[in-house]
């Protein structure tokens, strides 16, 4: 079963490998491991003796694979620097660690170092993002200060414009009043001229009408004078007529008396 696990893991191991010597030697009778890894095993097995206990529970082939996986992780951590932890290095370490986790070792002492190494890239990205955010914030702050200064100047400019506009409004109102007064005066003069002209026209018309009436009156007076003369003549004629009538009446009375006396004398 353990051999199948080892074969399966070996097939899934990354193509990239750490440059370690291909020479293998026996390590404490546990199994054969790469020679370059022996110093690391000596150091950490002395610090963590529980690593040796794996030989009591696993097959030789599995133990050799487990120590090889442990050696690769230790070699990676000892040879890589913080600046080397790019995306590829982090992915490779993550793969090595996932393989090592199923080895059966107590890795509580190693996990913080692996996590810290894996966190370095994340911290670097966070630092880069933070720097970008700081730059963006500084840019926004500068823009805000510039906008604030522009706004402040615009407010001052607006206030000065409002003062100018107030003076202009006062001047405009004064000019408007003067213009209105001049307009009224002009209108009054025009009205006066028009009234004067209208009065003159009316006076001329009345004069013409008066002249016509005077002419008609003169003509009427002439006619009246002529009528008076004719009336006087008629009065004289009427008096003559009345006198003639009286004479005729007298003659008729005399004739009547004569005729009456004649008849009396005859009978």
CSV table of C-alpha atoms in Angstrom, one decimal:
chain,number,residue,atom,x,y,z
A,1,UNK,CA,0.0,0.0,0.0
A,2,UNK,CA,2.8,2.4,1.0
A,3,UNK,CA,4.7,1.5,-2.2
A,4,UNK,CA,1.6,2.5,-4.3
A,5,UNK,CA,1.4,5.8,-2.5
A,6,UNK,CA,5.1,6.4,-3.2
A,7,UNK,CA,4.7,5.6,-6.9
A,8,UNK,CA,1.6,7.8,-7.1
A,9,UNK,CA,3.4,10.7,-5.5
A,10,UNK,CA,6.5,10.3,-7.6
A,11,UNK,CA,4.3,10.5,-10.7
A,12,UNK,CA,2.6,13.7,-9.4
A,13,UNK,CA,6.0,15.3,-8.4
A,14,UNK,CA,6.8,18.5,-10.2
A,15,UNK,CA,9.1,18.3,-13.2
A,16,UNK,CA,11.4,20.9,-11.7
A,17,UNK,CA,13.8,19.4,-9.2
A,18,UNK,CA,16.3,20.9,-6.8
A,19,UNK,CA,19.9,20.6,-7.9
A,20,UNK,CA,21.1,18.0,-5.4
A,21,UNK,CA,23.8,15.4,-5.9
A,22,UNK,CA,22.6,12.1,-7.4
A,23,UNK,CA,24.9,10.1,-5.0
A,24,UNK,CA,23.0,8.3,-2.3
A,25,UNK,CA,24.3,7.0,1.0
A,26,UNK,CA,22.8,5.2,4.0
A,27,UNK,CA,21.6,7.4,6.9
A,28,UNK,CA,21.6,5.7,10.3
A,29,UNK,CA,20.4,2.4,8.9
A,30,UNK,CA,17.1,4.0,8.0
A,31,UNK,CA,17.6,4.0,4.3
A,32,UNK,CA,19.5,5.5,1.4
A,33,UNK,CA,19.2,9.3,0.9
A,34,UNK,CA,21.0,11.8,-1.3
A,35,UNK,CA,24.4,12.6,0.1
A,36,UNK,CA,24.0,16.4,0.1
A,37,UNK,CA,21.0,16.0,2.4
A,38,UNK,CA,22.9,14.2,5.2
A,39,UNK,CA,24.0,17.4,7.0
A,40,UNK,CA,20.5,18.6,7.1
A,41,UNK,CA,19.1,15.3,8.4
A,42,UNK,CA,21.8,15.2,11.1
A,43,UNK,CA,21.0,18.7,12.3
A,44,UNK,CA,17.2,18.4,12.4
A,45,UNK,CA,17.1,14.8,13.6
A,46,UNK,CA,19.2,15.9,16.6
A,47,UNK,CA,16.8,18.7,17.2
A,48,UNK,CA,13.7,16.6,16.6
A,49,UNK,CA,14.4,12.9,17.5
A,50,UNK,CA,10.8,12.0,16.6
A,51,UNK,CA,11.8,12.0,12.9
A,52,UNK,CA,13.8,8.7,13.5
A,53,UNK,CA,10.7,7.0,14.9
A,54,UNK,CA,9.2,6.7,11.4
A,55,UNK,CA,11.3,3.7,10.7
A,56,UNK,CA,9.3,1.7,13.3
A,57,UNK,CA,6.0,2.3,11.4
A,58,UNK,CA,6.8,2.4,7.6
A,59,UNK,CA,8.5,0.3,4.9
A,60,UNK,CA,12.1,1.1,3.9
A,61,UNK,CA,11.0,2.4,0.5
A,62,UNK,CA,8.4,4.7,2.0
A,63,UNK,CA,10.9,6.0,4.6
A,64,UNK,CA,13.5,6.7,1.9
A,65,UNK,CA,10.9,8.6,0.0
A,66,UNK,CA,9.7,10.5,3.1
A,67,UNK,CA,13.2,11.6,4.0
A,68,UNK,CA,13.9,12.6,0.4
A,69,UNK,CA,10.7,14.8,0.5
A,70,UNK,CA,11.8,16.2,3.9
A,71,UNK,CA,15.3,16.9,2.6
A,72,UNK,CA,14.0,18.7,-0.5
A,73,UNK,CA,11.8,21.0,1.7
A,74,UNK,CA,14.7,21.7,4.1
A,75,UNK,CA,17.2,22.3,1.2
A,76,UNK,CA,14.7,24.7,-0.4
A,77,UNK,CA,14.2,26.7,2.8
A,78,UNK,CA,18.0,26.8,3.4
A,79,UNK,CA,19.0,27.9,-0.1
A,80,UNK,CA,16.2,30.2,-1.1
A,81,UNK,CA,16.2,33.9,0.0
A,82,UNK,CA,13.2,36.1,0.6
A,83,UNK,CA,13.8,37.9,-2.7
A,84,UNK,CA,13.8,34.5,-4.6
A,85,UNK,CA,10.2,33.8,-3.5
A,86,UNK,CA,8.4,34.5,-6.8
A,87,UNK,CA,5.2,32.8,-8.0
A,88,UNK,CA,7.0,29.8,-9.4
A,89,UNK,CA,9.1,29.3,-6.2
A,90,UNK,CA,6.0,29.5,-4.0
A,91,UNK,CA,4.1,27.1,-6.2
A,92,UNK,CA,7.0,24.6,-6.1
A,93,UNK,CA,7.4,24.9,-2.3
A,94,UNK,CA,3.6,24.4,-1.9
A,95,UNK,CA,3.9,21.2,-4.0
A,96,UNK,CA,6.8,19.9,-2.0
A,97,UNK,CA,5.0,20.6,1.3
A,98,UNK,CA,1.8,18.9,0.2
A,99,UNK,CA,3.8,15.8,-0.6
A,100,UNK,CA,5.7,15.9,2.7
A,101,UNK,CA,2.4,16.3,4.7
A,102,UNK,CA,1.4,12.7,3.9
A,103,UNK,CA,4.9,11.3,5.0
A,104,UNK,CA,3.8,10.7,8.6
A,105,UNK,CA,6.4,13.0,10.1
A,106,UNK,CA,5.4,15.3,13.0
A,107,UNK,CA,5.9,18.6,11.1
A,108,UNK,CA,4.6,21.0,13.7
A,109,UNK,CA,8.2,22.4,14.1
A,110,UNK,CA,8.6,23.0,10.3
A,111,UNK,CA,5.1,24.3,9.3
A,112,UNK,CA,5.7,27.8,10.6
A,113,UNK,CA,8.9,28.2,8.5
A,114,UNK,CA,7.0,26.9,5.4
A,115,UNK,CA,4.0,29.2,6.1
A,116,UNK,CA,6.4,32.1,6.6
A,117,UNK,CA,8.2,31.4,3.3
A,118,UNK,CA,4.9,31.0,1.5
A,119,UNK,CA,3.6,34.2,3.1
A,120,UNK,CA,6.6,36.2,1.9
A,121,UNK,CA,5.2,36.4,-1.6
A,122,UNK,CA,1.8,37.3,-0.3
A,123,UNK,CA,3.3,39.9,2.0
A,124,UNK,CA,5.3,41.2,-0.9
A,125,UNK,CA,2.2,41.5,-3.0
A,126,UNK,CA,0.4,43.1,-0.1
A,127,UNK,CA,3.3,45.5,0.3
A,128,UNK,CA,3.2,46.3,-3.4
A,129,UNK,CA,-0.6,46.8,-3.3
A,130,UNK,CA,-0.2,48.9,-0.1
A,131,UNK,CA,2.5,51.0,-1.8
A,132,UNK,CA,0.2,51.4,-4.8
A,133,UNK,CA,-2.7,52.4,-2.5
A,134,UNK,CA,-0.4,54.9,-0.8
A,135,UNK,CA,0.6,56.4,-4.1
A,136,UNK,CA,-3.0,56.5,-5.2
A,137,UNK,CA,-4.0,58.1,-1.9
A,138,UNK,CA,-1.2,60.6,-2.2
A,139,UNK,CA,-2.3,61.4,-5.8
A,140,UNK,CA,-5.9,61.8,-4.6
A,141,UNK,CA,-4.7,63.9,-1.7
A,142,UNK,CA,-2.7,66.1,-4.0
A,143,UNK,CA,-5.7,66.4,-6.4
A,144,UNK,CA,-7.9,67.2,-3.4
A,145,UNK,CA,-5.5,69.9,-2.3
A,146,UNK,CA,-5.4,71.3,-5.8
A,147,UNK,CA,-9.2,71.2,-6.2
A,148,UNK,CA,-9.5,72.8,-2.7
A,149,UNK,CA,-7.1,75.6,-3.8
A,150,UNK,CA,-9.0,76.0,-7.1
A,151,UNK,CA,-12.3,76.1,-5.2
A,152,UNK,CA,-10.9,78.7,-2.8
A,153,UNK,CA,-9.7,80.9,-5.6
A,154,UNK,CA,-13.0,80.5,-7.5
A,155,UNK,CA,-14.9,81.5,-4.3
A,156,UNK,CA,-12.7,84.6,-4.0
A,157,UNK,CA,-13.1,85.3,-7.7
A,158,UNK,CA,-16.9,84.8,-7.4
A,159,UNK,CA,-17.0,87.2,-4.4
A,160,UNK,CA,-15.1,89.8,-6.3
A,161,UNK,CA,-17.4,89.3,-9.3
A,162,UNK,CA,-20.4,89.7,-7.0
A,163,UNK,CA,-19.0,93.0,-5.7
A,164,UNK,CA,-18.4,94.1,-9.3
A,165,UNK,CA,-21.8,92.9,-10.2
A,166,UNK,CA,-23.3,94.9,-7.3
A,167,UNK,CA,-21.5,98.0,-8.4
A,168,UNK,CA,-22.5,97.3,-11.9
A,169,UNK,CA,-26.1,96.8,-10.8
A,170,UNK,CA,-26.1,100.1,-8.9
A,171,UNK,CA,-24.6,101.9,-11.9
A,172,UNK,CA,-27.1,100.1,-14.2
A,173,UNK,CA,-30.0,101.1,-12.0
A,174,UNK,CA,-28.7,104.7,-11.9
A,175,UNK,CA,-28.2,104.8,-15.6
A,176,UNK,CA,-31.6,103.2,-16.0
A,177,UNK,CA,-33.2,105.8,-13.9
A,178,UNK,CA,-31.4,108.6,-15.8
A,179,UNK,CA,-32.4,107.0,-19.0
A,180,UNK,CA,-35.9,106.7,-17.8
A,181,UNK,CA,-36.0,110.3,-16.8
A,182,UNK,CA,-34.5,111.4,-20.2
A,183,UNK,CA,-37.1,109.2,-21.9
A,184,UNK,CA,-39.9,110.8,-19.9
A,185,UNK,CA,-38.5,114.2,-20.7
A,186,UNK,CA,-38.2,113.3,-24.4
A,187,UNK,CA,-41.7,111.9,-24.3
A,188,UNK,CA,-43.0,115.0,-22.6
A,189,UNK,CA,-41.3,117.2,-25.2
A,190,UNK,CA,-42.7,115.0,-27.9
A,191,UNK,CA,-46.1,115.1,-26.3
A,192,UNK,CA,-45.9,118.9,-25.9
A,193,UNK,CA,-44.8,119.3,-29.5
A,194,UNK,CA,-47.6,117.1,-30.6
A,195,UNK,CA,-50.1,118.9,-28.4
A,196,UNK,CA,-48.8,122.3,-29.6
A,197,UNK,CA,-49.1,121.1,-33.2
A,198,UNK,CA,-52.5,119.7,-32.5
A,199,UNK,CA,-53.6,122.9,-30.9
A,200,UNK,CA,-52.2,124.9,-33.7
A,201,UNK,CA,-54.0,122.7,-36.2
A,202,UNK,CA,-57.2,123.1,-34.2
A,203,UNK,CA,-56.8,126.8,-33.9
A,204,UNK,CA,-56.2,127.1,-37.6
A,205,UNK,CA,-59.2,124.9,-38.2
A,206,UNK,CA,-61.3,127.1,-35.9
A,207,UNK,CA,-60.0,130.2,-37.6
A,208,UNK,CA,-61.0,128.8,-41.0
A,209,UNK,CA,-64.4,127.8,-39.6
A,210,UNK,CA,-64.8,131.2,-37.9
A,211,UNK,CA,-63.9,132.9,-41.2
A,212,UNK,CA,-66.5,130.8,-42.9
A,213,UNK,CA,-69.0,131.7,-40.2
A,214,UNK,CA,-68.1,135.3,-40.4
A,215,UNK,CA,-68.5,135.2,-44.2
A,216,UNK,CA,-71.9,133.5,-43.8
A,217,UNK,CA,-72.8,136.1,-41.1
A,218,UNK,CA,-71.9,138.9,-43.4
A,219,UNK,CA,-73.9,137.4,-46.1
A,220,UNK,CA,-76.8,136.9,-43.7
A,221,UNK,CA,-76.6,140.5,-42.6
A,222,UNK,CA,-76.7,141.6,-46.2
A,223,UNK,CA,-79.7,139.5,-46.8
A,224,UNK,CA,-81.3,140.8,-43.6
A,225,UNK,CA,-80.6,144.3,-44.6
A,226,UNK,CA,-82.2,143.7,-48.0
A,227,UNK,CA,-85.1,142.0,-46.3
A,228,UNK,CA,-85.5,144.9,-43.9
A,229,UNK,CA,-85.7,147.3,-46.9
A,230,UNK,CA,-88.2,145.0,-48.6
A,231,UNK,CA,-90.1,144.8,-45.3
A,232,UNK,CA,-90.2,148.6,-45.1
A,233,UNK,CA,-91.4,148.8,-48.6
A,234,UNK,CA,-94.0,146.2,-47.8
A,235,UNK,CA,-95.0,148.2,-44.7
A,236,UNK,CA,-95.4,151.3,-46.8
A,237,UNK,CA,-97.4,149.3,-49.4
A,238,UNK,CA,-99.5,147.8,-46.6
A,239,UNK,CA,-100.2,151.2,-45.2
A,240,UNK,CA,-101.2,152.5,-48.6
A,241,UNK,CA,-103.4,149.4,-49.0
A,242,UNK,CA,-105.0,149.9,-45.7
A,243,UNK,CA,-105.6,153.6,-46.5
A,244,UNK,CA,-107.1,152.6,-49.8
A,245,UNK,CA,-109.3,150.0,-48.0
A,246,UNK,CA,-110.4,152.7,-45.6
A,247,UNK,CA,-111.2,155.1,-48.4
A,248,UNK,CA,-113.0,152.3,-50.2
A,249,UNK,CA,-115.0,151.5,-47.0
A,250,UNK,CA,-115.8,155.2,-46.6
A,251,UNK,CA,-117.0,155.4,-50.1
A,252,UNK,CA,-119.1,152.3,-49.7
A,253,UNK,CA,-120.7,153.7,-46.6
A,254,UNK,CA,-121.4,156.9,-48.3
A,255,UNK,CA,-122.8,155.1,-51.3
A,256,UNK,CA,-124.9,153.0,-49.0
A,257,UNK,CA,-126.3,156.0,-47.3
A,258,UNK,CA,-127.0,157.7,-50.5
A,259,UNK,CA,-128.7,154.7,-51.9
A,260,UNK,CA,-130.8,154.3,-48.8
A,261,UNK,CA,-131.9,157.9,-48.9
A,262,UNK,CA,-132.6,157.7,-52.5
A,263,UNK,CA,-134.9,154.7,-52.0
A,264,UNK,CA,-136.7,156.4,-49.2
A,265,UNK,CA,-137.3,159.4,-51.2
A,266,UNK,CA,-138.7,157.5,-54.1
A,267,UNK,CA,-141.3,155.6,-52.1
